[in-house]
Amino acid sequence: MEASQSNTTTAPANPNPIPNNPNSILSSTPVWPTIDGPLGLTEDESLTYARRFYKFGFALLPWLWAVNCFYFWPVLFNSRSFPRIRPYVIRSAVGFTVFTTVLCSWALTFAIGGEQLFGPVWDKLVMYNVADRLGLTGWI
């Protein structure tokens, strides 16, 4: 009876093979420039919005760079899609990263360093004693 059973084992078939066929369903699915998918903007409208978000980010509104990165998420992580939109989204990501780094560095410098870091200049840098310096507290 043991002789009738074979000891050969076959590898199980891969249930999720990666198709190499360029005509597969994965390559035929549409790629949308915005996170809205088919409800979002056309490519030309997307280019206009991406350009506006990028330019207005320089007008002391760097949070628009974060919005640009979020809204055009598919463009940000798909390097071959939408080559006209991608530079604005990449630059927005870099700008927002730099802005966030500078803002956090500045905030941590003042929060952690304080008077020990700046010494006697600290009284001129802080804003909580402006009324005392300008003499605005004596009239009460």
PDB file of C-alpha atoms in Angstrom:
ATOM      1  CA  MET A   1       0.000   0.000   0.000  1.00  0.00           C
ATOM      2  CA  GLU A   2       2.849   2.338   0.769  1.00  0.00           C
ATOM      3  CA  ALA A   3       4.336   1.553  -2.590  1.00  0.00           C
ATOM      4  CA  SER A   4       1.224   2.843  -4.323  1.00  0.00           C
ATOM      5  CA  GLN A   5       1.611   6.291  -2.767  1.00  0.00           C
ATOM      6  CA  SER A   6       4.182   8.440  -4.465  1.00  0.00           C
ATOM      7  CA  ASN A   7       6.449  10.730  -2.553  1.00  0.00           C
ATOM      8  CA  THR A   8       6.575  13.347  -5.304  1.00  0.00           C
ATOM      9  CA  THR A   9       5.380  16.727  -4.251  1.00  0.00           C
ATOM     10  CA  THR A  10       4.362  19.408  -6.671  1.00  0.00           C
ATOM     11  CA  ALA A  11       4.578  23.088  -5.911  1.00  0.00           C
ATOM     12  CA  PRO A  12       1.176  24.664  -5.463  1.00  0.00           C
ATOM     13  CA  ALA A  13       0.141  27.008  -8.231  1.00  0.00           C
ATOM     14  CA  ASN A  14       0.422  30.686  -7.440  1.00  0.00           C
ATOM     15  CA  PRO A  15      -3.140  31.922  -6.837  1.00  0.00           C
ATOM     16  CA  ASN A  16      -2.172  35.497  -7.761  1.00  0.00           C
ATOM     17  CA  PRO A  17       0.240  35.357 -10.674  1.00  0.00           C
ATOM     18  CA  ILE A  18       1.610  38.606 -12.020  1.00  0.00           C
ATOM     19  CA  PRO A  19       0.521  38.813 -15.623  1.00  0.00           C
ATOM     20  CA  ASN A  20       3.136  39.716 -18.179  1.00  0.00           C
ATOM     21  CA  ASN A  21       0.549  40.282 -20.846  1.00  0.00           C
ATOM     22  CA  PRO A  22       0.390  43.963 -21.855  1.00  0.00           C
ATOM     23  CA  ASN A  23      -3.264  43.468 -22.759  1.00  0.00           C
ATOM     24  CA  SER A  24      -4.188  42.434 -19.225  1.00  0.00           C
ATOM     25  CA  ILE A  25      -6.895  44.156 -17.236  1.00  0.00           C
ATOM     26  CA  LEU A  26      -4.306  45.882 -15.022  1.00  0.00           C
ATOM     27  CA  SER A  27      -2.855  47.818 -17.906  1.00  0.00           C
ATOM     28  CA  SER A  28      -6.251  48.722 -19.303  1.00  0.00           C
ATOM     29  CA  THR A  29      -7.598  50.350 -16.129  1.00  0.00           C
ATOM     30  CA  PRO A  30      -7.744  54.122 -16.502  1.00  0.00           C
ATOM     31  CA  VAL A  31      -5.413  56.255 -14.419  1.00  0.00           C
ATOM     32  CA  TRP A  32      -6.909  59.463 -13.061  1.00  0.00           C
ATOM     33  CA  PRO A  33      -4.872  62.524 -12.069  1.00  0.00           C
ATOM     34  CA  THR A  34      -6.862  63.224  -8.892  1.00  0.00           C
ATOM     35  CA  ILE A  35      -7.942  61.154  -5.916  1.00  0.00           C
ATOM     36  CA  ASP A  36     -11.553  61.635  -7.034  1.00  0.00           C
ATOM     37  CA  GLY A  37     -11.095  59.180  -9.882  1.00  0.00           C
ATOM     38  CA  PRO A  38     -13.651  59.571 -12.639  1.00  0.00           C
ATOM     39  CA  LEU A  39     -15.550  62.210 -10.615  1.00  0.00           C
ATOM     40  CA  GLY A  40     -12.519  64.503 -10.591  1.00  0.00           C
ATOM     41  CA  LEU A  41     -11.079  66.914 -13.083  1.00  0.00           C
ATOM     42  CA  THR A  42      -9.927  66.403 -16.633  1.00  0.00           C
ATOM     43  CA  GLU A  43      -6.216  66.497 -17.362  1.00  0.00           C
ATOM     44  CA  ASP A  44      -6.288  70.112 -18.570  1.00  0.00           C
ATOM     45  CA  GLU A  45      -8.257  71.289 -15.539  1.00  0.00           C
ATOM     46  CA  SER A  46      -5.921  69.295 -13.299  1.00  0.00           C
ATOM     47  CA  LEU A  47      -2.923  71.051 -14.831  1.00  0.00           C
ATOM     48  CA  THR A  48      -4.524  74.428 -14.104  1.00  0.00           C
ATOM     49  CA  TYR A  49      -5.303  73.532 -10.490  1.00  0.00           C
ATOM     50  CA  ALA A  50      -1.890  71.982  -9.838  1.00  0.00           C
ATOM     51  CA  ARG A  51      -0.180  75.082 -11.232  1.00  0.00           C
ATOM     52  CA  ARG A  52      -2.370  77.401  -9.134  1.00  0.00           C
ATOM     53  CA  PHE A  53      -1.818  75.447  -5.909  1.00  0.00           C
ATOM     54  CA  TYR A  54       1.920  75.468  -6.550  1.00  0.00           C
ATOM     55  CA  LYS A  55       2.133  79.203  -7.281  1.00  0.00           C
ATOM     56  CA  PHE A  56      -0.183  80.292  -4.451  1.00  0.00           C
ATOM     57  CA  GLY A  57       1.925  78.218  -2.061  1.00  0.00           C
ATOM     58  CA  PHE A  58       4.624  80.868  -2.433  1.00  0.00           C
ATOM     59  CA  ALA A  59       2.182  83.570  -1.312  1.00  0.00           C
ATOM     60  CA  LEU A  60       2.660  82.529   2.328  1.00  0.00           C
ATOM     61  CA  LEU A  61       0.093  79.752   1.894  1.00  0.00           C
ATOM     62  CA  PRO A  62       2.352  76.677   1.950  1.00  0.00           C
ATOM     63  CA  TRP A  63      -0.505  74.490   3.149  1.00  0.00           C
ATOM     64  CA  LEU A  64      -1.733  74.634  -0.445  1.00  0.00           C
ATOM     65  CA  TRP A  65       1.340  72.572  -1.317  1.00  0.00           C
ATOM     66  CA  ALA A  66       0.056  69.872   1.039  1.00  0.00           C
ATOM     67  CA  VAL A  67      -3.393  70.088  -0.561  1.00  0.00           C
ATOM     68  CA  ASN A  68      -1.739  69.793  -3.987  1.00  0.00           C
ATOM     69  CA  CYS A  69       0.107  66.648  -2.924  1.00  0.00           C
ATOM     70  CA  PHE A  70      -3.004  65.104  -1.408  1.00  0.00           C
ATOM     71  CA  TYR A  71      -5.356  65.945  -4.254  1.00  0.00           C
ATOM     72  CA  PHE A  72      -2.949  64.755  -6.938  1.00  0.00           C
ATOM     73  CA  TRP A  73      -1.817  61.690  -4.992  1.00  0.00           C
ATOM     74  CA  PRO A  74      -2.016  59.350  -8.032  1.00  0.00           C
ATOM     75  CA  VAL A  75       0.281  61.669  -9.999  1.00  0.00           C
ATOM     76  CA  LEU A  76       2.724  61.897  -7.097  1.00  0.00           C
ATOM     77  CA  PHE A  77       3.313  58.154  -6.892  1.00  0.00           C
ATOM     78  CA  ASN A  78       2.984  57.132 -10.528  1.00  0.00           C
ATOM     79  CA  SER A  79       6.092  58.451 -12.241  1.00  0.00           C
ATOM     80  CA  ARG A  80       4.978  57.734 -15.794  1.00  0.00           C
ATOM     81  CA  SER A  81       1.535  59.275 -15.693  1.00  0.00           C
ATOM     82  CA  PHE A  82       0.658  62.868 -16.469  1.00  0.00           C
ATOM     83  CA  PRO A  83       4.107  64.343 -17.189  1.00  0.00           C
ATOM     84  CA  ARG A  84       2.670  67.873 -17.471  1.00  0.00           C
ATOM     85  CA  ILE A  85       1.154  67.820 -13.958  1.00  0.00           C
ATOM     86  CA  ARG A  86       3.878  65.883 -12.149  1.00  0.00           C
ATOM     87  CA  PRO A  87       6.511  68.680 -11.871  1.00  0.00           C
ATOM     88  CA  TYR A  88       4.086  70.932  -9.999  1.00  0.00           C
ATOM     89  CA  VAL A  89       3.092  68.160  -7.612  1.00  0.00           C
ATOM     90  CA  ILE A  90       6.708  67.108  -6.955  1.00  0.00           C
ATOM     91  CA  ARG A  91       7.773  70.719  -6.356  1.00  0.00           C
ATOM     92  CA  SER A  92       4.814  71.170  -4.012  1.00  0.00           C
ATOM     93  CA  ALA A  93       5.914  68.104  -2.048  1.00  0.00           C
ATOM     94  CA  VAL A  94       9.463  69.437  -1.771  1.00  0.00           C
ATOM     95  CA  GLY A  95       8.248  72.920  -0.817  1.00  0.00           C
ATOM     96  CA  PHE A  96       5.904  71.599   1.848  1.00  0.00           C
ATOM     97  CA  THR A  97       8.647  69.384   3.278  1.00  0.00           C
ATOM     98  CA  VAL A  98      11.074  72.317   3.483  1.00  0.00           C
ATOM     99  CA  PHE A  99       8.412  74.602   4.984  1.00  0.00           C
ATOM    100  CA  THR A 100       7.438  72.014   7.598  1.00  0.00           C
ATOM    101  CA  THR A 101      11.075  71.395   8.519  1.00  0.00           C
ATOM    102  CA  VAL A 102      11.794  75.113   8.949  1.00  0.00           C
ATOM    103  CA  LEU A 103       8.605  75.715  10.935  1.00  0.00           C
ATOM    104  CA  CYS A 104       9.232  72.786  13.284  1.00  0.00           C
ATOM    105  CA  SER A 105      12.868  73.810  13.769  1.00  0.00           C
ATOM    106  CA  TRP A 106      11.852  77.361  14.607  1.00  0.00           C
ATOM    107  CA  ALA A 107       9.125  76.260  17.027  1.00  0.00           C
ATOM    108  CA  LEU A 108      11.351  73.726  18.773  1.00  0.00           C
ATOM    109  CA  THR A 109      14.201  76.239  19.058  1.00  0.00           C
ATOM    110  CA  PHE A 110      12.008  78.668  20.958  1.00  0.00           C
ATOM    111  CA  ALA A 111      10.135  76.022  22.941  1.00  0.00           C
ATOM    112  CA  ILE A 112      13.161  74.043  24.078  1.00  0.00           C
ATOM    113  CA  GLY A 113      15.943  76.653  24.032  1.00  0.00           C
ATOM    114  CA  GLY A 114      14.178  79.680  25.401  1.00  0.00           C
ATOM    115  CA  GLU A 115      16.064  82.031  27.654  1.00  0.00           C
ATOM    116  CA  GLN A 116      18.958  79.607  28.158  1.00  0.00           C
ATOM    117  CA  LEU A 117      19.668  79.626  24.420  1.00  0.00           C
ATOM    118  CA  PHE A 118      19.179  83.320  23.646  1.00  0.00           C
ATOM    119  CA  GLY A 119      20.283  84.893  26.920  1.00  0.00           C
ATOM    120  CA  PRO A 120      19.470  88.589  27.424  1.00  0.00           C
ATOM    121  CA  VAL A 121      18.160  88.930  23.847  1.00  0.00           C
ATOM    122  CA  TRP A 122      15.243  86.682  24.844  1.00  0.00           C
ATOM    123  CA  ASP A 123      13.262  89.603  26.329  1.00  0.00           C
ATOM    124  CA  LYS A 124      13.362  91.376  22.955  1.00  0.00           C
ATOM    125  CA  LEU A 125      12.315  88.262  21.007  1.00  0.00           C
ATOM    126  CA  VAL A 126       9.285  87.184  23.000  1.00  0.00           C
ATOM    127  CA  MET A 127       5.909  88.799  22.485  1.00  0.00           C
ATOM    128  CA  TYR A 128       4.267  88.339  25.870  1.00  0.00           C
ATOM    129  CA  ASN A 129       5.857  91.483  27.338  1.00  0.00           C
ATOM    130  CA  VAL A 130       5.084  93.915  24.494  1.00  0.00           C
ATOM    131  CA  ALA A 131       2.452  95.785  26.508  1.00  0.00           C
ATOM    132  CA  ASP A 132       4.927  96.315  29.359  1.00  0.00           C
ATOM    133  CA  ARG A 133       7.637  97.526  26.970  1.00  0.00           C
ATOM    134  CA  LEU A 134       5.304 100.030  25.274  1.00  0.00           C
ATOM    135  CA  GLY A 135       3.822 101.262  28.547  1.00  0.00           C
ATOM    136  CA  LEU A 136       0.307 100.150  27.723  1.00  0.00           C
ATOM    137  CA  THR A 137      -0.420  98.571  31.108  1.00  0.00           C
ATOM    138  CA  GLY A 138      -0.273 101.683  33.315  1.00  0.00           C
ATOM    139  CA  TRP A 139      -3.639 103.146  32.308  1.00  0.00           C
ATOM    140  CA  ILE A 140      -5.697 100.406  33.980  1.00  0.00           C
TER     141      ILE A 140
END
